[in-house]
Structure formats: C-alpha cells, structure tokens
Amino acid sequence: MAKKIIVIDAGHGAKDPGAVGPAGKKEKDFNLTMAIKVEAFLKDNPELKVILTRGTDVFLELKERVSIANKAGADAFVSIHANSSSNPDATGTETYYMRPTSKNLANTIHKHMVAATGLRDRGVAYGNFQVIRSTTMDAVLVEVGFISNAVEEATLFDNDFQNNVALAIAKGLCAHVGVPFTGPDTKPTPAPVTPKPAETAPYPTMEVIVGGQDFTGFSINNTTFVPSRPIGEMLGGKIGYTGGKVTINGAAVETVNINGIGHVPVRALTAALGARIFWDKKNPKRVDIFPKL
Ligand SMILES: [Zn+2]
C-alpha cells in the first residue's frame, strides 16, 4: 500500500525572520521548531512519509516550497506560521485554505489545533497565499497564535504548548489522510529544539577549473584544497586512500576530509602529476589547472 505523503512547511527562514514579537522572538524559529515537532510525531508511522520543506534555518523561496510538495506528490501540505498584527491586542488561532478542495483539511486541522492552543478561535478563512494556491494537493496555512501579542508570544515559545499543538496538528493530518495516528501520544518525543545552523561550506570556497570542468575547492589557511580523486584522475594519477591520507601514485599527501571527501593541496596534485596551475589575479577565488600535455 502506498504511503501517504505529508509535507510540513516551516514558514520564513534565515534572512527572512517573519514577524518578530515584542520580546524579540522570531516567527521563523517558532515555525521551524513546530515543523520538526510535528514531523517527530509522524515520522515513525509506517503508513506515512513526512517531508519538511526546511529542517534548518535556511531561506527558501515560496515557489521552492511549492515545488517540493508538488514534486513529492504530497497528499497534504501544511505551512506553519505565527500571526502578527499592528494591534498588540490581537490574539487567536486561525487556519487558511485557498482552493475549495482544501477546505476539509483546513476544518480538520483547525478543529484539532484550536482545542490544543486554547487560544481564541478565529476560525477557518480563505487566504490567497502562494504556498496554498500553487500547491496541487490539499494545502493549508496555520497561524497558531499572535507573536505580536506579548502574552501569546510567550505562549508560542512554551515547550509544552508547542508539543501539544504539534501533536494536534499531527493528529489532524492523520485524520485527514485516513491513517491511524500511531503515537507517541501523551509525551512528546521532541526535546526543545535548537534550530541547527544552516549547512554551509566549512571553508571559503574556490572555483577550480580542470580541463574545462568545474570543481569546488576550499581555501584553508591560504592553501587551496581540492577534491583529490576526480581531479587526480583527470590529471592521470592513481588516487588511493590509506591511514586517513590520500595517496597520489602511492605517495601519501596532506589530507583534509571535507563532507566525507579527501581534499588535498592543489600543489601536491599538480607537482606529483606534472600539471600546471594558473592563478587568475583578477579573480583570487579561481584556480585553473592544465593537465600535462
Ligand atoms: Zn509567517
């Protein structure tokens, strides 16, 4: 039996904080924490496949979020947000749908969610948001509460509150796609979540061109390290790996492992294999390597 596919979208991210509360809490962090918590309640369910549009503090365009859900052939999509208003007294929980076919999902999620938030019930509403307009499956956008309200801001970042609401959203999603919720029920699995930093290159990157092909190198203490195997083999060398070091034609050279790939100083490769290096003075982040003729 095919698994039901659920896409959970944490709104905003990275350079886009979303709304910021009076105490300085950022909506993007709330959204991400909630998405991860909902995922935790669903990910061991044998009848579900759960996809997060983002699991870290990264920036995604709206169309990328849509594309993730559409490409996955998702059965349900929920975008998680916190609301904001210029009126500091505005409060409550609200769920948006756009396409009529998504209204059932909105009603189901909202019913579960509003019982868990205990906040003012602002109801289900029509909202013309890109992520629920351009997706092709049942899709809703939830505004759990108002981060612009000082009391609600504190509530939104309360771990027990988050766990209860995440559980409710998870149960609402299960109910909608017709899959039994398999727990854990009372006790939330996810511990308080510290958003992981975005995955970035561990060192400044260098553009490395070998025979017209592009590779990514790294500048480490002013030495350019390049991926040993693809470039070494292009230069006609035999690349091996022994005792944590890359070998070029049998000789071990200084090695830095980056993302599981052995990188070596570009000069070690070119010296061993008789290639030439050209450093472009106008572009210090580029290195050209010319194989021995
Ligand atoms: Zn938002």
PDB file of N, CA, C and O and ligand atoms in Angstrom, residues 12 27 81-82, ligand 1:
ATOM      1  N   HIS A  12       8.986  31.082   6.448  1.00  0.00           N
ATOM      2  CA  HIS A  12      10.133  32.004   6.585  1.00  0.00           C
ATOM      3  C   HIS A  12      11.449  31.229   6.764  1.00  0.00           C
ATOM      4  O   HIS A  12      11.520  30.063   6.459  1.00  0.00           O
ATOM      5  N   GLU A  27       9.453  34.687  14.408  1.00  0.00           N
ATOM      6  CA  GLU A  27       8.485  33.726  13.892  1.00  0.00           C
ATOM      7  C   GLU A  27       9.158  32.538  13.212  1.00  0.00           C
ATOM      8  O   GLU A  27       8.715  31.402  13.353  1.00  0.00           O
ATOM      9  N   HIS A  81       2.873  28.920  10.637  1.00  0.00           N
ATOM     10  CA  HIS A  81       3.232  30.321  10.865  1.00  0.00           C
ATOM     11  C   HIS A  81       2.739  30.783  12.227  1.00  0.00           C
ATOM     12  O   HIS A  81       1.929  30.129  12.875  1.00  0.00           O
ATOM     13  N   ALA A  82       3.236  31.955  12.621  1.00  0.00           N
ATOM     14  CA  ALA A  82       2.643  32.686  13.740  1.00  0.00           C
ATOM     15  C   ALA A  82       2.143  34.007  13.175  1.00  0.00           C
ATOM     16  O   ALA A  82       2.763  34.587  12.279  1.00  0.00           O
TER      17      ALA A  82
HETATM   18 ZN    ZN B   1       4.500  33.949   8.599  1.00  0.00          ZN
END
